[in-house]
XYZ file of C-alpha atoms in Angstrom:
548
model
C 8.738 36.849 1.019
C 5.409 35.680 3.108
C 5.336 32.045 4.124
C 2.038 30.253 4.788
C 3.299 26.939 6.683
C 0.152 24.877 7.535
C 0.222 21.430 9.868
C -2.578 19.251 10.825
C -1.836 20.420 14.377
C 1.206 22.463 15.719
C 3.384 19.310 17.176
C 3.737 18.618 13.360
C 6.123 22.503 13.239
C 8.269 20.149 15.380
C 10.456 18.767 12.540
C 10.352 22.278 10.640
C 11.762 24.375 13.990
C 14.879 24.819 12.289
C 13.818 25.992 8.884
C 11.241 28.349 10.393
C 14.124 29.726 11.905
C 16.252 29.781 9.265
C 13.601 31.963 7.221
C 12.720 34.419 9.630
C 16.191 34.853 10.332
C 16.572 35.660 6.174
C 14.006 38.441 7.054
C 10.826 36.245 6.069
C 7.337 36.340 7.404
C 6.018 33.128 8.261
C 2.375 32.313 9.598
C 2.142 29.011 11.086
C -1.580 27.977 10.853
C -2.624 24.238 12.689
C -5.998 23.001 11.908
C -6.754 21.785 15.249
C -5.990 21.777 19.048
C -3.443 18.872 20.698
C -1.888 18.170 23.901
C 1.620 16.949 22.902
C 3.300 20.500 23.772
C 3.179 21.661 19.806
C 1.335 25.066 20.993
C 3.888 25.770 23.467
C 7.179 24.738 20.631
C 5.326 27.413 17.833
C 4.680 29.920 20.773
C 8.473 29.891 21.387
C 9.151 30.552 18.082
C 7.088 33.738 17.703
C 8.544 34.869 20.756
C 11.887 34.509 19.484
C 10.864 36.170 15.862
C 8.191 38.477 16.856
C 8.244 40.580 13.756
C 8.909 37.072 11.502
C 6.295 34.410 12.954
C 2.248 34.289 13.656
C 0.505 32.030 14.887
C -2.840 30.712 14.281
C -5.568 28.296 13.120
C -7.511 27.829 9.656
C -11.076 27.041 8.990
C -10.918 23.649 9.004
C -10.939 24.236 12.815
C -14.266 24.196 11.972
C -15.879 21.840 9.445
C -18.666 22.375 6.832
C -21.835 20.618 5.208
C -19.164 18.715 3.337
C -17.429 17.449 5.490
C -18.694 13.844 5.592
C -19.000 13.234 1.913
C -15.429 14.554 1.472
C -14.243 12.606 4.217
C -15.511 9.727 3.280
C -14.672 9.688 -0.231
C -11.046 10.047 0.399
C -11.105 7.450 2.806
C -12.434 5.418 0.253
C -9.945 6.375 -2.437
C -7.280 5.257 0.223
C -8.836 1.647 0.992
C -8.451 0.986 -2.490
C -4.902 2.519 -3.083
C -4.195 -0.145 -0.677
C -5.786 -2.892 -2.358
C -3.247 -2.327 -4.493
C -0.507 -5.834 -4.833
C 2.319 -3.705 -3.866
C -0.011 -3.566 -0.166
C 0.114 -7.310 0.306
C 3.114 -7.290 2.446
C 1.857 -4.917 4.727
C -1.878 -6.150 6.002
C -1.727 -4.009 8.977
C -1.834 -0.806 6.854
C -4.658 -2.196 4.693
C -6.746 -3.363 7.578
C -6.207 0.101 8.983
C -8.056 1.896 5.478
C -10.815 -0.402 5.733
C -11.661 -0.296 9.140
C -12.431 3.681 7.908
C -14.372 2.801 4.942
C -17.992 3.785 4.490
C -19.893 1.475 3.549
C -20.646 2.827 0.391
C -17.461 2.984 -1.133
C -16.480 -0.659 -0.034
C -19.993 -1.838 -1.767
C -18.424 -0.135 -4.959
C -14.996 -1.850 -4.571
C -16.839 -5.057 -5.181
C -18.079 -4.375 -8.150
C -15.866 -5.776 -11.419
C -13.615 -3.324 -13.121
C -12.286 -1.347 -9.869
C -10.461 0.706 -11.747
C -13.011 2.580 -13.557
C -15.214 2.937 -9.958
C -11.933 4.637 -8.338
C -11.840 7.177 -11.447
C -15.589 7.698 -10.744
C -14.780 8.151 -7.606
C -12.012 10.535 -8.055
C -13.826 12.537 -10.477
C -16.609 13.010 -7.976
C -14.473 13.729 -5.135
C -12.856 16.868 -7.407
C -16.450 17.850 -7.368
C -16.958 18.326 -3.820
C -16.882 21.890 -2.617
C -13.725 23.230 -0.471
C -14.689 23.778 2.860
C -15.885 27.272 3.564
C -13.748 30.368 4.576
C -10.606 28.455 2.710
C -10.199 30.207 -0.172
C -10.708 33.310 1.816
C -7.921 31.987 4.300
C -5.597 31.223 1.850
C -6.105 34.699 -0.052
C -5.920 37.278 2.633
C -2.591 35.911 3.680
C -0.980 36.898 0.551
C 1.683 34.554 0.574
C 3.993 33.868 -1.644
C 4.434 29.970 -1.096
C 2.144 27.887 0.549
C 3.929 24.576 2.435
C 1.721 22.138 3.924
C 2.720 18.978 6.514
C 1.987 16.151 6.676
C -1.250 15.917 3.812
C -1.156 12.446 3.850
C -3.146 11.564 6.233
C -6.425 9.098 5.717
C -8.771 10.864 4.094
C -7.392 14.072 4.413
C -8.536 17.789 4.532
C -5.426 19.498 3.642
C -5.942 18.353 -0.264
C -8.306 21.767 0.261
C -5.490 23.895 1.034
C -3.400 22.597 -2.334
C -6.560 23.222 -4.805
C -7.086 26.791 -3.349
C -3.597 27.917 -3.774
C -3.691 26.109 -7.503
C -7.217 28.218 -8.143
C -5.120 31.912 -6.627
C -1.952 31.424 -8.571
C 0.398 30.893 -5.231
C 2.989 28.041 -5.174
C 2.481 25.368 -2.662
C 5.010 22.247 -1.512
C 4.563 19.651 0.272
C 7.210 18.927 3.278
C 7.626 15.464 4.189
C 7.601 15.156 8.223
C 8.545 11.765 8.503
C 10.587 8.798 7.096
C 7.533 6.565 6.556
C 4.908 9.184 4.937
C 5.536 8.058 1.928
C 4.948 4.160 2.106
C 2.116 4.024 4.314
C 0.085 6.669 4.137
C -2.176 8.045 1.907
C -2.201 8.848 -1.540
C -1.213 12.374 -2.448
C -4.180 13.005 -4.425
C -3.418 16.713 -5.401
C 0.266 16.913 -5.977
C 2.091 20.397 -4.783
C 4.637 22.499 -7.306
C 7.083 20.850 -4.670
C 7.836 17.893 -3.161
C 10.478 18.216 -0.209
C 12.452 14.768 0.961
C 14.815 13.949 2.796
C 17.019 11.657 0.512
C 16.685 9.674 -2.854
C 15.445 7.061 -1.249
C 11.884 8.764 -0.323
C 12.457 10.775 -3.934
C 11.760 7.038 -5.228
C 9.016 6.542 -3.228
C 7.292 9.637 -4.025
C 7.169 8.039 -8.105
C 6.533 4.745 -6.879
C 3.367 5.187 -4.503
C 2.217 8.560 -5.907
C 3.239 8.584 -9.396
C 5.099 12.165 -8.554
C 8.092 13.077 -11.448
C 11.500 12.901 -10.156
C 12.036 16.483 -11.491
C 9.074 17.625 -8.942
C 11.038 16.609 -5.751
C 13.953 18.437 -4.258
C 16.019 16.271 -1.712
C 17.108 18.419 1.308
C 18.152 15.874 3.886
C 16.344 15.432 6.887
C 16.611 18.562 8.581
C 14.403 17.597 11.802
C 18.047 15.905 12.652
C 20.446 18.616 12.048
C 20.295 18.887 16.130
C 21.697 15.950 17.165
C 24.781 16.546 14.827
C 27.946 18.180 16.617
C 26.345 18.606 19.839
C 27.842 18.061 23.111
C 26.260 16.737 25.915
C 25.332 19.238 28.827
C 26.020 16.755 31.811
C 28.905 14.554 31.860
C 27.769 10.976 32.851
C 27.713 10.898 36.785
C 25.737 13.852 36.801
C 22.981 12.207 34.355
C 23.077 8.867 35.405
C 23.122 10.906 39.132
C 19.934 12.988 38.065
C 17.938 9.789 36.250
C 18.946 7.965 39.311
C 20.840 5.386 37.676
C 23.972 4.236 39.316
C 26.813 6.061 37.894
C 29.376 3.387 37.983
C 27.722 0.804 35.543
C 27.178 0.994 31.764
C 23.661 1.723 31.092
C 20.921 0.423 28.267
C 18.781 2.748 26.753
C 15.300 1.153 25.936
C 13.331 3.644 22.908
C 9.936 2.738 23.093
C 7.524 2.918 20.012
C 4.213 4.415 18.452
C 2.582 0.905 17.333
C -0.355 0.390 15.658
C -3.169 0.340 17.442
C -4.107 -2.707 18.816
C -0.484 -4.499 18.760
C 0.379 -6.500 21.679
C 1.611 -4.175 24.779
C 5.212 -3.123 24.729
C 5.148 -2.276 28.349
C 4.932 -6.186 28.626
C 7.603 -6.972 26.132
C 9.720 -4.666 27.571
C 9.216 -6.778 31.372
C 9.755 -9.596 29.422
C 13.398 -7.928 27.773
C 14.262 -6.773 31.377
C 14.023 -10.261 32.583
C 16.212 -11.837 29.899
C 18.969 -9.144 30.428
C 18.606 -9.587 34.612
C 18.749 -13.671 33.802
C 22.405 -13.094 31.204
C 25.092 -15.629 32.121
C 27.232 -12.403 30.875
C 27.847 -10.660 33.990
C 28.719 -7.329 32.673
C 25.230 -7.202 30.906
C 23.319 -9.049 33.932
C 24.594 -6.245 35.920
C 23.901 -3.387 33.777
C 21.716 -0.355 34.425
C 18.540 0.216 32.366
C 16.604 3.787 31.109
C 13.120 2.892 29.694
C 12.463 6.247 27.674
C 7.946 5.508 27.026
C 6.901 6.789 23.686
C 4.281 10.174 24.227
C 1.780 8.398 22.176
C 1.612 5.157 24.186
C 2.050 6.488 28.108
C -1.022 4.711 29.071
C -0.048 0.913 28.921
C 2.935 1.917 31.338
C 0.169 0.679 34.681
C 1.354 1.069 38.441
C 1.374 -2.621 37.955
C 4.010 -2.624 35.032
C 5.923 0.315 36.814
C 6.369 -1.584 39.643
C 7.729 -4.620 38.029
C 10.271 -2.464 36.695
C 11.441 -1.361 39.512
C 11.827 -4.715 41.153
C 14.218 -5.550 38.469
C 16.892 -3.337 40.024
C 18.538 -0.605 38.229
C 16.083 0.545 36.370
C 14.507 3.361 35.885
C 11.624 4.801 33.998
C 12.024 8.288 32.156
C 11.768 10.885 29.549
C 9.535 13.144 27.813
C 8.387 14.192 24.793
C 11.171 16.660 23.280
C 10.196 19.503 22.572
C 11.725 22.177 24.304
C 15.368 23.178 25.075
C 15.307 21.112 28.290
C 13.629 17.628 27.397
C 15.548 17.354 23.861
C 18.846 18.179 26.058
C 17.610 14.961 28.202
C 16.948 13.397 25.487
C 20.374 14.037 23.546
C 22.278 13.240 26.878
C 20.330 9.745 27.188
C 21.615 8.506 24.203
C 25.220 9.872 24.197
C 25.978 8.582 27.863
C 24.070 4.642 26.846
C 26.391 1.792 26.000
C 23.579 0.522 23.691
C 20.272 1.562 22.084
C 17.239 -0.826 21.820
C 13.825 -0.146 20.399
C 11.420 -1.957 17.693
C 10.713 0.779 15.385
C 10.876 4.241 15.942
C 12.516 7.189 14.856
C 14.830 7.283 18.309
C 16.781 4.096 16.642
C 17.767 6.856 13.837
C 18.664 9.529 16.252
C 20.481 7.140 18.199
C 22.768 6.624 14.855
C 23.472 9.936 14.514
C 24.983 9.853 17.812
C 26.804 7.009 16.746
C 25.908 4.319 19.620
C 25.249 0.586 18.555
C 21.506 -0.153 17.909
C 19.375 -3.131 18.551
C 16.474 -4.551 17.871
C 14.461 -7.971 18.275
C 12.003 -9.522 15.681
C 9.579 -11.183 16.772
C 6.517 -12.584 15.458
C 4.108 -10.745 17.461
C 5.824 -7.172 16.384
C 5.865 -8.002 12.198
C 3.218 -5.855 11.610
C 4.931 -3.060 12.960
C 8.445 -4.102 11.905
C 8.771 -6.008 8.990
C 5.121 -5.248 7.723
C 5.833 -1.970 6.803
C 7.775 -0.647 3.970
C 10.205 2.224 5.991
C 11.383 -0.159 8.489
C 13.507 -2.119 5.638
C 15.106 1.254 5.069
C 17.253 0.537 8.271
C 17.891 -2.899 7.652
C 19.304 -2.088 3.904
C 20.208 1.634 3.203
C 24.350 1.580 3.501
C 23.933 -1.944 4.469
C 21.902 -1.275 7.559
C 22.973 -0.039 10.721
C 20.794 -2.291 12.980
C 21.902 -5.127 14.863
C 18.787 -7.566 15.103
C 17.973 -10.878 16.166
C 14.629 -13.306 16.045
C 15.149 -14.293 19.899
C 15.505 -12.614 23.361
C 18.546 -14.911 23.876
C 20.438 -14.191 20.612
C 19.409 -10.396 21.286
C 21.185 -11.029 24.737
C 24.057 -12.271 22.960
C 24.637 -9.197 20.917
C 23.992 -7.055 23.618
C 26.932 -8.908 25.327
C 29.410 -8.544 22.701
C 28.638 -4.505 22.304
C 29.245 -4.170 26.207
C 32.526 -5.890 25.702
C 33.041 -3.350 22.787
C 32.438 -5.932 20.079
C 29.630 -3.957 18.118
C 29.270 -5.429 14.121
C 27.593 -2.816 12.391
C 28.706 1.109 11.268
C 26.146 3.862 11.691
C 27.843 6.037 9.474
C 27.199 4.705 5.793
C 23.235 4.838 6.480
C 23.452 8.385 7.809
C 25.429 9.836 4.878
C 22.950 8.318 2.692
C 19.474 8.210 4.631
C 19.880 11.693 6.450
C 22.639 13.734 4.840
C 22.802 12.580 1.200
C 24.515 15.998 0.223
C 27.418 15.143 2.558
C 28.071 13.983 6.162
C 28.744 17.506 7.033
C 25.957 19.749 5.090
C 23.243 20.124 7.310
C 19.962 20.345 5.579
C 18.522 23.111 6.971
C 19.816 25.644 4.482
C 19.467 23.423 2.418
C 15.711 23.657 2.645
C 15.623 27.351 3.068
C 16.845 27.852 -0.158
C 14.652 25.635 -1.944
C 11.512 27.300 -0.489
C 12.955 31.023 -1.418
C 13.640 29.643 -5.086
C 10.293 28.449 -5.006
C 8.214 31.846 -3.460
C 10.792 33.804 -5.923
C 10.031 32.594 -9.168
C 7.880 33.787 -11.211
C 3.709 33.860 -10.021
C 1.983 30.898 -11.142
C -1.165 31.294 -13.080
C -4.221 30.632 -11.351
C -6.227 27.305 -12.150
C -9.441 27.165 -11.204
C -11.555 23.834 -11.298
C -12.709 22.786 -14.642
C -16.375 23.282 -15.580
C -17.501 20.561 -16.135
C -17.187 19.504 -12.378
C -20.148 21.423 -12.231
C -22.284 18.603 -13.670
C -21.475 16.182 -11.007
C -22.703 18.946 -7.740
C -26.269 17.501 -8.567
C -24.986 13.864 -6.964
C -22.961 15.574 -4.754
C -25.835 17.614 -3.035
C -27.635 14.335 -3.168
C -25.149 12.464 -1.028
C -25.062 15.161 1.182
C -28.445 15.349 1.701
C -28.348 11.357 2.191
C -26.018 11.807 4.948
C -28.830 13.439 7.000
C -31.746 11.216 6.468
C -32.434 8.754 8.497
C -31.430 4.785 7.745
C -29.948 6.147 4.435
C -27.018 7.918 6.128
C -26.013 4.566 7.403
C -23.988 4.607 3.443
C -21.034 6.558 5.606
C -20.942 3.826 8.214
C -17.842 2.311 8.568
C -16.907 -1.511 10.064
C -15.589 0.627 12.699
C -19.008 2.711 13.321
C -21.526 -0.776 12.363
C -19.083 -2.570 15.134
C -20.368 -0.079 17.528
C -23.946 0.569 16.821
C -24.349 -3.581 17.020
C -22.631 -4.197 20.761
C -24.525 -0.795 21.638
C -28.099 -2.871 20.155
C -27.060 -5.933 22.076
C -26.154 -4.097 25.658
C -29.729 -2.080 25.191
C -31.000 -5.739 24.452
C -29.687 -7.906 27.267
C -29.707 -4.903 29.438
C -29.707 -6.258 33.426
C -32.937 -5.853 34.912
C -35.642 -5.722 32.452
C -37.699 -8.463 31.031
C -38.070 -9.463 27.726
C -42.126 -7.733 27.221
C -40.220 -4.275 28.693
C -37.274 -4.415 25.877
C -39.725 -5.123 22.854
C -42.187 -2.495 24.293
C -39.156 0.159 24.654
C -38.213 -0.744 20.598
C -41.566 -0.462 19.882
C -41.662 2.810 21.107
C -38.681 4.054 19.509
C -40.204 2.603 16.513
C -43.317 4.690 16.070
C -41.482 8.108 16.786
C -38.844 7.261 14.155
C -41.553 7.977 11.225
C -42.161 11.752 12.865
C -38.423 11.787 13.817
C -37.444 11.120 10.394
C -39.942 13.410 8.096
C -38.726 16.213 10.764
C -35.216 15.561 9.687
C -36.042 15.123 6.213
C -37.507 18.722 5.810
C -34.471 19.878 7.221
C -31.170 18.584 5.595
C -33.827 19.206 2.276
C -34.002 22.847 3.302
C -29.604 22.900 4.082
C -29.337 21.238 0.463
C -31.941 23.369 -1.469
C -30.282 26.484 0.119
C -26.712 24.949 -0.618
C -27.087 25.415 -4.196
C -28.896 28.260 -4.147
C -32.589 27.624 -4.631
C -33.927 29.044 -1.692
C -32.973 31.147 0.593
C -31.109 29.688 3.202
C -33.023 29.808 6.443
């Protein structure tokens, strides 16, 4: 059986390691395709793998590498489609997620969301978006691999291009499921627009969620369990604790508190400074055993750059504490990483998938509410997952002082909460000891051993709506008009960019109006110039002239 596995970029193979190892070790062929370049070590994890499988695994990029003439109208439609999935009552809980679609909206598609009867503008809007053309080369990509099951990760994303991907393999016949990467996908993302044969989820849970935000049949999900954590279960450490605390440089004869940090939203308040501030409180305990304990701050990959000299340095002043970790993704880090949380008397983090992991290991996990963190903690839909599935496993507070409390009690071996319940149900619903790698294996070699699919290609009468596609197109090239794909983000921008031009140091008042005035009379020539040309791109588009 051939495999076609395709991630936004390769990190994403990250939680699928296993299960590409599981296949080629069943004698499948697997090509791992990203659709763009990263930094996070992703290249270096998929490069292993084909090292390790060289007859099983390739490696390699699609087309949407490289974007089309379409790009911008598709983009910006499914943005759009998003922003008003959000708008959505079930959203109002959750501003932060909302804010975050319409900071991406064009223009144009948050002009039509005022308009009365919404929901016949989003079918519109749907309708036209089906219209839009798939990027070029994709159908060719997607053919010449000759798969026999096409899985995709994470297609979620705002306004993404991987709905492409799912409409060519519908149009060739091939099967195609989507594989859930992470435990809050589901909730606050975006809307899976075009849904695969298959659905792949962790635990019932997500299988709800998948009807609830997407409107996807129960029968069209398979629950797996989360096989991204089949690693931490069973395993040993590979230092005893002197030698780790001895390599961190931690003192080996105290307890020591593991601090997780997080991937917040953008724009939330620094946790480098919260995490000061929680240093502090612990340093200032009346508790003596918890005053006196070490610390490991473990930064998150995405977030490295709030961690100043400054802050750095304050944490070191603290005493006992030290700053470490990296992003795991080879055999070395996620040993580190493994090691870190098996050897800690506590785990403490806002919200992030470490808090999870850190159950698994079975440690006592903490975390602090606090007004300035809802967006990220109670203002989302997956964090209440923790809090509820099995009864929760989390020990939180509201305050650094009750957290401090808690913190004291666990130290004296007084924790109040049970990991297990919400791992049996949240990561291994098929049974504490069933990992769920196999698990998925098999579903994907039922799925690419059925019987073929027949092909669907695009109904016809999409082709009567390419006449106001071509036309927004072509609007996205013209001058003044193209400003319909602005977003708040983009019209932010352009006006502090008009005011620094305007108040620019050093000129006077006559020299600024005579420099706009300038500008002004070579936008006419500017603009017929680029008029000629996106006419030319669209006429040759659809075929009426020759494309030069």
């Amino acid at each position: 059986m051939k495999v076609l596995f395709i991630a936004r970029h390769f990190t994403y193979f990250r939680n699928f390691e296993s299960v590409i190892s599981a296949l080629a070790d069943r004698g499948h062929r697997i090509h791992l395709a990203a659709d763009r370049e990263e930094t996070l070590g992703g290249r270096e994890l998929v490069d292993r793998l084909a090292a390790r499988h060289p007859v099983h695994v390739t490696v390699g990029f699609t087309p949407i590498l490289q974007w089309g003439r379409y790009r911008r109208l598709a983009g910006a439609l499914r943005i759009g489609l998003d922003y008003l999935r959000y708008s959505d009552p079930r959203y109002e809980a959750t501003p932060k997620i909302r804010e975050r679609a319409y900071d991406r909206t064009p223009f144009l598609v948050l002009a039509l969301a005022r308009l009365p009867l919404r929901g016949l503008v989003t079918r519109a809007l749907e309708r036209l978006e089906q219209a839009v053309p798939r990027q070029a080369g994709v159908d060719g990509f997607i053919g010449d691999q000759r798969a026999n099951v096409l899985l995709i990760t994470p297609l979620i994303e705002l306004g993404s291009p991987q709905l492409d991907y799912v409409r060519a393999a519908r149009a060739l016949g091939i099967r195609s499921a989507l594989c859930v990467w992470s435990w809050d996908h589901l909730s606050s993302k975006a809307l899976i627009r075009v849904v695969p044969d298959r659905v792949i989820v962790w635990n019932e849970v997500q299988r709800a969620e998948a009807e609830r935000f997407h409107g996807i049949p129960p029968e069209q999900v398979i629950v797996t369990g989360a096989q991204c954590f089949d690693q931490w279960f069973d395993r040993e450490p590979t230092r005893a604790r002197e030698v780790f605390c001895q390599r961190v440089g931690l003192p080996p004869g105290r307890p020591f508190l593991l601090y997780v940090c997080s991937a917040l939203f953008k724009n939330s308040p620094s946790e480098a400074a919260f995490v000061l501030q929680w240093v502090d409180t612990i340093r200032r305990s009346t508790d003596a055993r918890l005053r006196d304990a070490a610390i490991l701050v473990r930064p998150h990959p995405q977030r490295s750059d709030e961690w100043t000299p400054e802050a750095l340095a304050a944490l070191a002043r603290a005493g006992s504490v030290m700053f470490w970790g990296s992003n795991p993704v080879d055999r070395e880090s996620r040993a580190d990483y493994f090691d870190s949380m098996y050897h800690a008397a506590a785990v403490i983090g806002l919200n992030t998938s470490a808090l999870v992991e850190a159950a698994i290991v079975d440690r006592p996990v903490f975390t602090i509410l606090l007004p300035e963190f809802r967006d990220n903690q109670e203002g989302t839909f997956h964090f209440h997952h923790l809090l509820s599935v099995g009864n929760g496993f989390l020990h939180v507070s509201r305050s650094l002082d009750e957290h401090a409390t808690q913190l004291a009690q666990a130290l004296g071996g007084r924790s109040q909460r049970a990991n297990r319940p919400f791992v049996e149900q949240f990561i291994r619903p098929r049974g504490a000891g069933v990992p769920a790698t196999p698990v998925f294996a098999a579903a994907v070699e039922d799925l690419g051993g059925g019987d073929a699919a027949r092909p669907q290609p695009a109904p016809a009468w999409l082709l009567l709506l390419r006449p106001v596609v071509y036309a927004l197109v072509l609007a996205g090239r013209l001058p003044w008009l193209e400003r319909i794909y602005w977003n708040p983000i983009k019209r932010r921008e352009w006006a502090q960019n008009v005011r620094a031009i305007w108040h620019k140091d050093g000129q006077s008042r006559a020299k600024r109006r005579d420099k706009v005035s300038r500008v002004a009379r070579k936008m006419p020539q500017q603009a017929l110039a680029r008029m000629k040309t996106a006419a030319k791109q669209a006429l040759g588009a659809v075929g009426l002239i020759r494309p030069s």
